[in-house]
Coordinates of C-alpha atoms in Angstrom, one line a residue:
Chain A
X1 CA 48.4 -95.1 -22.7
X2 CA 50.6 -97.5 -20.5
X3 CA 51.9 -100.6 -22.2
X4 CA 50.3 -103.4 -20.3
X5 CA 51.0 -106.2 -22.7
X6 CA 48.9 -108.2 -25.1
X7 CA 46.8 -110.0 -22.4
X8 CA 45.1 -106.7 -21.4
X9 CA 43.8 -106.0 -25.0
X10 CA 40.2 -106.8 -25.7
X11 CA 39.1 -109.6 -28.0
X12 CA 37.5 -107.3 -30.4
X13 CA 40.6 -105.3 -30.7
X14 CA 42.6 -108.4 -31.4
X15 CA 40.2 -109.3 -34.1
X16 CA 40.8 -106.2 -36.0
X17 CA 42.6 -106.3 -39.2
X18 CA 45.7 -104.3 -38.3
X19 CA 46.3 -106.6 -35.3
X20 CA 46.2 -109.6 -37.4
X21 CA 49.0 -108.7 -39.9
X22 CA 51.5 -110.0 -37.6
X23 CA 49.9 -113.4 -37.1
X24 CA 50.8 -116.7 -38.8
X25 CA 48.6 -118.2 -41.5
X26 CA 47.7 -121.0 -39.0
X27 CA 46.6 -118.7 -36.3
X28 CA 44.6 -116.8 -38.8
X29 CA 42.8 -120.0 -39.9
X30 CA 42.0 -120.9 -36.4
X31 CA 40.5 -117.5 -35.7
X32 CA 38.4 -117.7 -38.9
X33 CA 37.1 -121.0 -38.0
X34 CA 36.1 -119.8 -34.5
X35 CA 34.3 -116.9 -36.0
X36 CA 32.4 -119.0 -38.5
X37 CA 31.4 -121.4 -35.7
X38 CA 30.0 -118.6 -33.6
X39 CA 28.1 -117.2 -36.6
X40 CA 26.6 -120.6 -37.6
X41 CA 25.6 -121.3 -34.0
X42 CA 23.5 -118.1 -34.1
X43 CA 21.6 -119.2 -37.1
X44 CA 18.1 -120.6 -36.4
X45 CA 16.9 -123.8 -38.0
X46 CA 13.9 -126.1 -37.8
X47 CA 14.5 -129.3 -36.0
X48 CA 12.2 -131.3 -38.2
X49 CA 12.7 -134.4 -40.3
X50 CA 13.1 -133.8 -44.0
X51 CA 9.7 -133.6 -45.8
X52 CA 9.4 -134.6 -49.3
X53 CA 7.0 -132.7 -51.6
X54 CA 4.3 -135.0 -52.6
X55 CA 3.7 -135.3 -56.3
X56 CA 0.1 -134.6 -57.0
X57 CA -1.6 -136.9 -59.5
X58 CA -4.9 -134.9 -59.3
X59 CA -5.0 -131.6 -61.0
X60 CA -7.8 -129.2 -60.5
X61 CA -9.1 -127.3 -63.4
X62 CA -11.7 -124.5 -62.7
X63 CA -12.7 -123.6 -66.3
X64 CA -14.9 -125.7 -68.4
X65 CA -13.3 -124.4 -71.7
X66 CA -10.7 -127.2 -72.1
X67 CA -13.2 -129.9 -70.8
X68 CA -15.8 -129.4 -73.5
X69 CA -13.5 -127.9 -76.2
X70 CA -15.6 -124.7 -76.5
X71 CA -15.1 -122.7 -79.6
X72 CA -14.4 -119.0 -80.1
X73 CA -17.1 -116.8 -78.7
X74 CA -17.5 -114.3 -81.6
X75 CA -19.5 -115.6 -84.5
X76 CA -20.9 -114.3 -87.6
X77 CA -23.2 -116.1 -90.1
X78 CA -23.9 -115.7 -93.7
X79 CA -21.5 -112.9 -94.2
X80 CA -23.0 -110.5 -91.8
X81 CA -19.6 -109.4 -90.4
X82 CA -16.7 -110.6 -92.7
X83 CA -14.0 -109.7 -90.3
X84 CA -15.6 -111.8 -87.5
X85 CA -15.9 -114.6 -90.0
X86 CA -12.2 -114.4 -90.8
X87 CA -11.5 -114.5 -87.1
X88 CA -13.7 -117.5 -86.5
X89 CA -11.6 -119.5 -89.2
X90 CA -8.4 -118.3 -87.6
X91 CA -9.3 -119.1 -84.0
X92 CA -10.9 -122.4 -84.7
X93 CA -8.3 -123.8 -87.0
X94 CA -5.6 -122.6 -84.6
X95 CA -7.3 -124.8 -82.0
X96 CA -7.4 -127.7 -84.4
X97 CA -3.8 -127.2 -85.3
X98 CA -2.9 -127.8 -81.6
X99 CA -4.6 -131.0 -81.7
X100 CA -3.1 -132.1 -85.0
X101 CA 0.5 -131.3 -84.0
X102 CA 0.9 -134.8 -82.6
X103 CA 0.0 -136.3 -85.8
X104 CA 3.2 -135.2 -87.6
X105 CA 1.4 -133.7 -90.6
X106 CA 3.6 -131.8 -93.1
X107 CA 0.9 -129.5 -93.9
X108 CA 1.4 -126.8 -96.6
X109 CA 1.9 -123.3 -95.3
X110 CA -0.2 -120.5 -96.3
X111 CA 1.4 -118.5 -99.1
X112 CA 0.9 -115.1 -100.5
X113 CA 1.9 -116.1 -104.0
X114 CA 1.6 -119.4 -105.8
X115 CA 4.4 -121.8 -106.3
X116 CA 4.4 -121.2 -110.0
X117 CA 4.8 -117.5 -109.7
X118 CA 7.6 -118.2 -107.2
X119 CA 9.5 -120.4 -109.8
X120 CA 9.0 -117.8 -112.5
X121 CA 10.5 -115.2 -110.3
X122 CA 13.5 -117.3 -109.5
X123 CA 14.2 -118.0 -113.2
X124 CA 14.5 -114.3 -114.0
X125 CA 16.3 -113.7 -110.8
X126 CA 19.0 -116.2 -111.6
X127 CA 19.4 -114.7 -115.0
X128 CA 19.8 -111.2 -113.8
X129 CA 22.3 -112.2 -111.1
X130 CA 24.3 -114.1 -113.5
X131 CA 24.5 -111.0 -115.8
X132 CA 25.6 -108.8 -113.0
X133 CA 28.5 -110.8 -112.1
X134 CA 29.6 -111.8 -115.5
X135 CA 32.6 -109.9 -116.8
X136 CA 32.0 -107.4 -119.5
X137 CA 33.3 -109.6 -122.3
X138 CA 31.0 -112.5 -121.3
X139 CA 27.9 -110.4 -120.8
X140 CA 26.7 -110.7 -124.4
X141 CA 27.1 -114.5 -124.4
X142 CA 25.1 -114.8 -121.3
X143 CA 22.1 -113.1 -122.8
X144 CA 22.4 -114.6 -126.1
X145 CA 22.4 -118.3 -125.3
X146 CA 19.2 -120.0 -126.6
X147 CA 17.7 -123.3 -125.9
X148 CA 15.9 -125.6 -128.3
X149 CA 13.1 -128.1 -127.6
X150 CA 15.5 -130.5 -125.8
X151 CA 17.0 -127.8 -123.6
X152 CA 20.3 -128.0 -125.4
X153 CA 22.1 -124.7 -125.4
X154 CA 22.5 -123.6 -129.0
X155 CA 24.7 -120.8 -130.3
X156 CA 27.4 -120.8 -127.7
X157 CA 30.2 -118.8 -129.4
X158 CA 33.8 -119.7 -128.6
X159 CA 35.2 -117.7 -125.7
X160 CA 37.4 -114.8 -126.8
X161 CA 40.9 -115.5 -125.6
X162 CA 44.1 -113.5 -126.1
X163 CA 45.6 -114.5 -129.4
X164 CA 49.3 -114.3 -129.4
X165 CA 50.6 -112.3 -132.5
X166 CA 52.3 -114.6 -135.0
X167 CA 55.2 -112.5 -135.7
Chain B
X1 CA -3.7 -146.1 -63.3
X2 CA -6.4 -148.7 -63.7
X3 CA -8.0 -148.6 -60.3
X4 CA -8.1 -144.9 -60.5
X5 CA -10.0 -144.8 -63.8
X6 CA -12.1 -147.8 -63.0
X7 CA -13.8 -146.1 -60.1
X8 CA -14.5 -143.1 -62.2
X9 CA -15.7 -145.2 -65.2
X10 CA -18.6 -146.8 -63.5
X11 CA -20.1 -143.5 -62.7
X12 CA -19.8 -141.8 -66.0
X13 CA -23.2 -140.5 -67.1
X14 CA -24.7 -141.0 -63.8
X15 CA -26.1 -138.2 -61.5
X16 CA -23.9 -137.4 -58.6
X17 CA -24.6 -135.3 -55.6
X18 CA -22.3 -133.1 -53.6
X19 CA -20.5 -135.1 -51.0
X20 CA -19.8 -138.2 -53.1
X21 CA -16.3 -139.2 -52.8
X22 CA -14.0 -141.0 -55.1
X23 CA -11.1 -142.5 -53.1
X24 CA -8.5 -144.9 -54.3
X25 CA -5.3 -146.2 -53.1
X26 CA -2.5 -145.6 -55.5
X27 CA -0.4 -148.7 -55.8
X28 CA 3.3 -148.0 -55.0
X29 CA 5.9 -149.8 -56.8
X30 CA 9.1 -151.1 -55.2
X31 CA 11.3 -148.0 -55.5
X32 CA 8.6 -145.7 -54.0
X33 CA 7.9 -143.8 -57.0
X34 CA 4.2 -144.0 -58.0
X35 CA 3.9 -144.1 -61.8
X36 CA 0.4 -143.1 -62.5
X37 CA -1.1 -140.7 -65.0
X38 CA -2.4 -137.4 -63.9
X39 CA -6.2 -137.0 -63.6
X40 CA -7.5 -133.6 -64.4
X41 CA -10.7 -132.7 -62.3
X42 CA -12.8 -130.2 -64.1
X43 CA -15.5 -128.0 -62.6
X44 CA -17.7 -129.5 -60.0
X45 CA -14.9 -131.8 -58.7
X46 CA -12.4 -130.9 -55.9
X47 CA -9.3 -132.6 -54.6
X48 CA -9.2 -133.3 -51.0
X49 CA -5.9 -134.9 -50.1
X50 CA -5.9 -138.2 -52.0
X51 CA -9.5 -138.1 -52.7
X52 CA -11.7 -136.5 -55.2
X53 CA -15.0 -135.0 -54.0
X54 CA -18.0 -133.9 -55.9
X55 CA -19.2 -130.4 -54.9
X56 CA -21.9 -129.8 -57.5
X57 CA -24.9 -131.9 -58.4
X58 CA -24.9 -133.1 -62.0
X59 CA -23.9 -135.7 -64.4
X60 CA -20.2 -137.0 -64.6
X61 CA -18.6 -136.5 -67.9
X62 CA -15.4 -137.8 -69.3
X63 CA -13.0 -136.7 -72.0
X64 CA -10.2 -139.1 -72.8
X65 CA -7.5 -139.5 -71.8
X66 CA -7.9 -138.3 -68.3
X67 CA -10.4 -135.4 -67.9
X68 CA -13.5 -135.6 -65.7
X69 CA -16.0 -133.0 -64.8
X70 CA -19.6 -132.5 -63.6
X71 CA -22.1 -131.2 -66.1
X72 CA -24.4 -129.1 -64.1
X73 CA -26.8 -126.1 -64.5
X74 CA -26.7 -122.7 -63.0
X75 CA -27.3 -119.1 -63.8
X76 CA -24.8 -117.4 -61.6
X77 CA -21.4 -117.0 -63.1
X78 CA -18.2 -117.6 -61.1
X79 CA -15.1 -116.2 -62.8
X80 CA -12.5 -118.7 -63.9
X81 CA -9.1 -118.0 -65.5
X82 CA -8.9 -118.2 -69.2
X83 CA -12.6 -117.8 -69.9
X84 CA -13.8 -115.1 -72.3
X85 CA -16.6 -113.0 -71.1
X86 CA -18.6 -109.9 -72.0
X87 CA -18.4 -107.2 -69.5
X88 CA -20.0 -103.7 -69.1
X89 CA -17.6 -100.8 -68.2
X90 CA -19.0 -99.2 -65.1
X91 CA -16.2 -96.8 -64.0
X92 CA -13.0 -95.3 -65.1
X93 CA -10.6 -94.7 -62.3
X94 CA -7.0 -93.7 -63.0
X95 CA -5.4 -96.4 -65.0
X96 CA -8.0 -99.1 -64.8
X97 CA -11.7 -99.6 -65.8
X98 CA -14.1 -101.4 -63.6
X99 CA -16.1 -103.9 -65.5
X100 CA -19.1 -105.7 -64.4
X101 CA -19.0 -109.4 -65.5
X102 CA -21.8 -110.7 -63.5
X103 CA -19.7 -112.2 -60.7
X104 CA -19.6 -111.3 -57.0
X105 CA -17.1 -108.6 -57.8
X106 CA -16.3 -106.2 -60.5
X107 CA -13.3 -107.1 -62.6
X108 CA -10.6 -104.6 -63.3
X109 CA -9.3 -104.0 -66.8
X110 CA -6.2 -102.0 -67.3
X111 CA -6.1 -99.6 -70.0
X112 CA -2.8 -101.0 -71.3
X113 CA -4.5 -104.4 -71.9
X114 CA -5.7 -103.4 -75.4
X115 CA -4.0 -103.9 -78.7
X116 CA -1.8 -101.0 -79.5
X117 CA -2.4 -99.1 -76.3
X118 CA 0.5 -97.1 -74.7
X119 CA 0.7 -94.7 -71.9
X120 CA 0.2 -91.8 -74.5
X121 CA -2.2 -93.6 -76.7
X122 CA -5.2 -94.6 -74.5
X123 CA -7.9 -96.8 -75.8
X124 CA -11.3 -95.2 -76.6
X125 CA -13.4 -96.9 -73.9
X126 CA -16.3 -95.1 -72.3
X127 CA -18.6 -96.0 -69.4
X128 CA -21.3 -98.3 -70.6
X129 CA -19.3 -99.9 -73.4
X130 CA -19.4 -103.6 -74.0
X131 CA -16.1 -105.4 -73.7
X132 CA -15.1 -108.9 -74.7
X133 CA -12.0 -110.0 -72.8
X134 CA -10.4 -112.9 -71.0
X135 CA -9.6 -113.4 -67.4
X136 CA -5.9 -113.5 -66.4
X137 CA -6.6 -113.7 -62.6
X138 CA -9.8 -115.2 -61.3
X139 CA -9.8 -116.8 -57.9
X140 CA -11.9 -116.5 -54.8
X141 CA -9.2 -114.5 -52.9
X142 CA -8.6 -111.8 -55.4
X143 CA -10.3 -109.3 -57.5
X144 CA -10.7 -110.7 -61.0
X145 CA -8.6 -109.1 -63.8
X146 CA -9.5 -108.9 -67.5
X147 CA -7.4 -108.3 -70.5
X148 CA -8.3 -107.7 -74.1
X149 CA -5.1 -109.0 -75.7
X150 CA -3.6 -112.5 -75.8
X151 CA -0.2 -113.5 -74.7
X152 CA 1.4 -112.3 -78.0
X153 CA -0.2 -108.9 -77.7
X154 CA -2.8 -109.3 -80.4
X155 CA -6.4 -108.5 -79.9
X156 CA -8.0 -111.6 -81.7
X157 CA -11.3 -110.0 -81.7
X158 CA -11.3 -108.9 -78.1
X159 CA -12.0 -105.4 -76.9
X160 CA -14.8 -103.0 -77.3
X161 CA -17.5 -104.1 -79.6
X162 CA -21.3 -103.5 -80.2
X163 CA -22.3 -100.3 -81.9
X164 CA -25.8 -101.7 -82.2
X165 CA -27.4 -104.9 -81.3
X166 CA -28.9 -106.3 -78.0
X167 CA -27.4 -107.8 -74.9
X168 CA -29.3 -110.3 -73.0
X169 CA -28.7 -113.0 -70.4
X170 CA -28.9 -116.8 -70.8
X171 CA -28.2 -119.6 -68.4
X172 CA -24.7 -121.0 -68.3
X173 CA -25.7 -124.4 -69.6
X174 CA -27.3 -123.0 -72.8
X175 CA -24.1 -120.9 -73.3
X176 CA -21.9 -123.9 -73.2
X177 CA -24.2 -125.7 -75.6
X178 CA -24.0 -122.8 -78.0
X179 CA -20.2 -122.8 -77.8
X180 CA -19.8 -126.5 -78.1
X181 CA -17.9 -127.6 -81.3
X182 CA -20.5 -128.7 -84.0
X183 CA -23.4 -127.1 -82.0
X184 CA -26.7 -128.0 -83.4
X185 CA -28.5 -124.9 -82.1
X186 CA -26.1 -122.8 -83.9
X187 CA -26.5 -124.8 -87.1
X188 CA -30.2 -124.3 -86.8
X189 CA -29.9 -120.6 -86.1
X190 CA -27.7 -120.0 -89.1
X191 CA -30.6 -121.0 -91.4
X192 CA -33.0 -118.3 -90.2
X193 CA -31.2 -115.2 -91.4
X194 CA -27.7 -113.6 -91.3
X195 CA -26.7 -112.3 -88.0
X196 CA -23.7 -111.7 -85.7
X197 CA -23.4 -113.1 -82.2
X198 CA -21.0 -112.7 -79.4
X199 CA -21.2 -115.2 -76.6
X200 CA -19.7 -114.7 -73.2
X201 CA -19.1 -117.5 -70.7
X202 CA -20.8 -115.4 -68.1
X203 CA -24.1 -116.1 -69.7
X204 CA -24.3 -112.8 -71.6
X205 CA -25.0 -112.9 -75.3
X206 CA -25.0 -110.0 -77.8
X207 CA -26.9 -110.2 -81.0
X208 CA -27.0 -108.0 -84.0
X209 CA -29.0 -108.4 -87.1
X210 CA -30.0 -106.3 -90.1
X211 CA -33.2 -104.9 -88.6
X212 CA -34.4 -104.3 -85.0
X213 CA -37.2 -106.8 -85.6
X214 CA -34.8 -109.6 -86.6
X215 CA -32.7 -108.9 -83.6
X216 CA -35.6 -109.2 -81.3
X217 CA -36.7 -112.4 -83.0
X218 CA -33.3 -113.9 -82.4
X219 CA -33.3 -112.8 -78.8
X220 CA -36.7 -114.5 -78.2
X221 CA -35.7 -117.6 -80.0
X222 CA -32.5 -118.0 -78.1
X223 CA -34.3 -117.5 -74.7
X224 CA -37.0 -120.0 -75.4
X225 CA -34.9 -122.7 -77.0
X226 CA -33.2 -123.7 -73.7
X227 CA -35.7 -126.2 -72.6
X228 CA -36.8 -127.6 -75.9
X229 CA -35.9 -130.8 -77.4
X230 CA -34.2 -130.6 -80.8
X231 CA -37.4 -131.6 -82.6
X232 CA -39.3 -128.7 -81.1
X233 CA -36.6 -126.4 -81.7
X234 CA -36.4 -127.2 -85.4
X235 CA -40.1 -126.8 -85.8
X236 CA -40.0 -123.5 -84.1
X237 CA -37.0 -122.3 -86.2
X238 CA -38.8 -123.3 -89.4
X239 CA -41.9 -121.3 -88.4
X240 CA -39.8 -118.4 -87.6
X241 CA -37.9 -118.5 -90.9
X242 CA -41.1 -118.8 -92.8
X243 CA -42.8 -116.2 -90.7
X244 CA -40.0 -113.6 -91.3
X245 CA -39.7 -114.0 -95.0

């Protein structure tokens, strides 16, 4: 291949990476900008004024269920089907709860065990946990402490400490 | 807000015909943003640009704060999203069931849309079964789709039902009256004898009672009480209750 000089090389060849290693940073920037311009000129765009999406104040609703607050469709009366009766309560109170949410009611949650049972459980739980973590010497005092009518702890023996020998 | 609601308010409780138009100019405030509340048009009303047009004849009803709809009578059901209907399974094809809901097209029900259904664990649904489900897709351009679970994946009473009992058809207006909260018809029906009822928004009702005779009595009573006043209905129910004892 005869060396004719840089003028004879094609544009695409000059744009290739290995030909640009010798260029300055400025020349590189210029070439980049030219390329971007060419590419963006090729992009198509609509020559329309900017349209704003209209906020719709009118909402269409096809179903009449929210309009008339219809209840759940499965019903059972006088204990014919107890499962369906449970479902009725569930679904209809669920619907009422959604309406009551705005009223800020602190309603009681449904519980499996009563509050008294829960309190009793916790009492015994605290005792057993305390025993577990008490040191061996203190374990007997933990179990033995009794309370009289006024909840004063009676029978608290003095804690056993190391007694230095007199001699 | 006020001009909008005012032009509705004067027509609440009146009979409107298709073609009646509610048009109002929404006032614009200085900065161009229109601060009005949203209006919800229920069945029978359609939005046409900035206007609301009536497309069914009936009485205009209102529910505060901002819901309006036309209370009309018809027997033909048009599927709408979110409504619970009773369907009859007509075909099983691959992964879906074809269900007849009384609309212009049959709805499709995927076999995975049941509680606890997986690819290995298929639900036990046969052709001819009654299904209680909700529409997830129901518009005029697409085939309606039913599901038998809610968004959390629980069945909530939907699915196949009806080992015994009788399925019959009522008009849509009566069905809505049955499903209204504190419905009087339901309260009167309770007093006759114990029974189980499944009401679909497509006008189909399924009744089951202890004996076949009681079931037939319930069916007849429901079909005839549509055009009765409450007085006539109560006398009828009393007669039935005494007659059946």
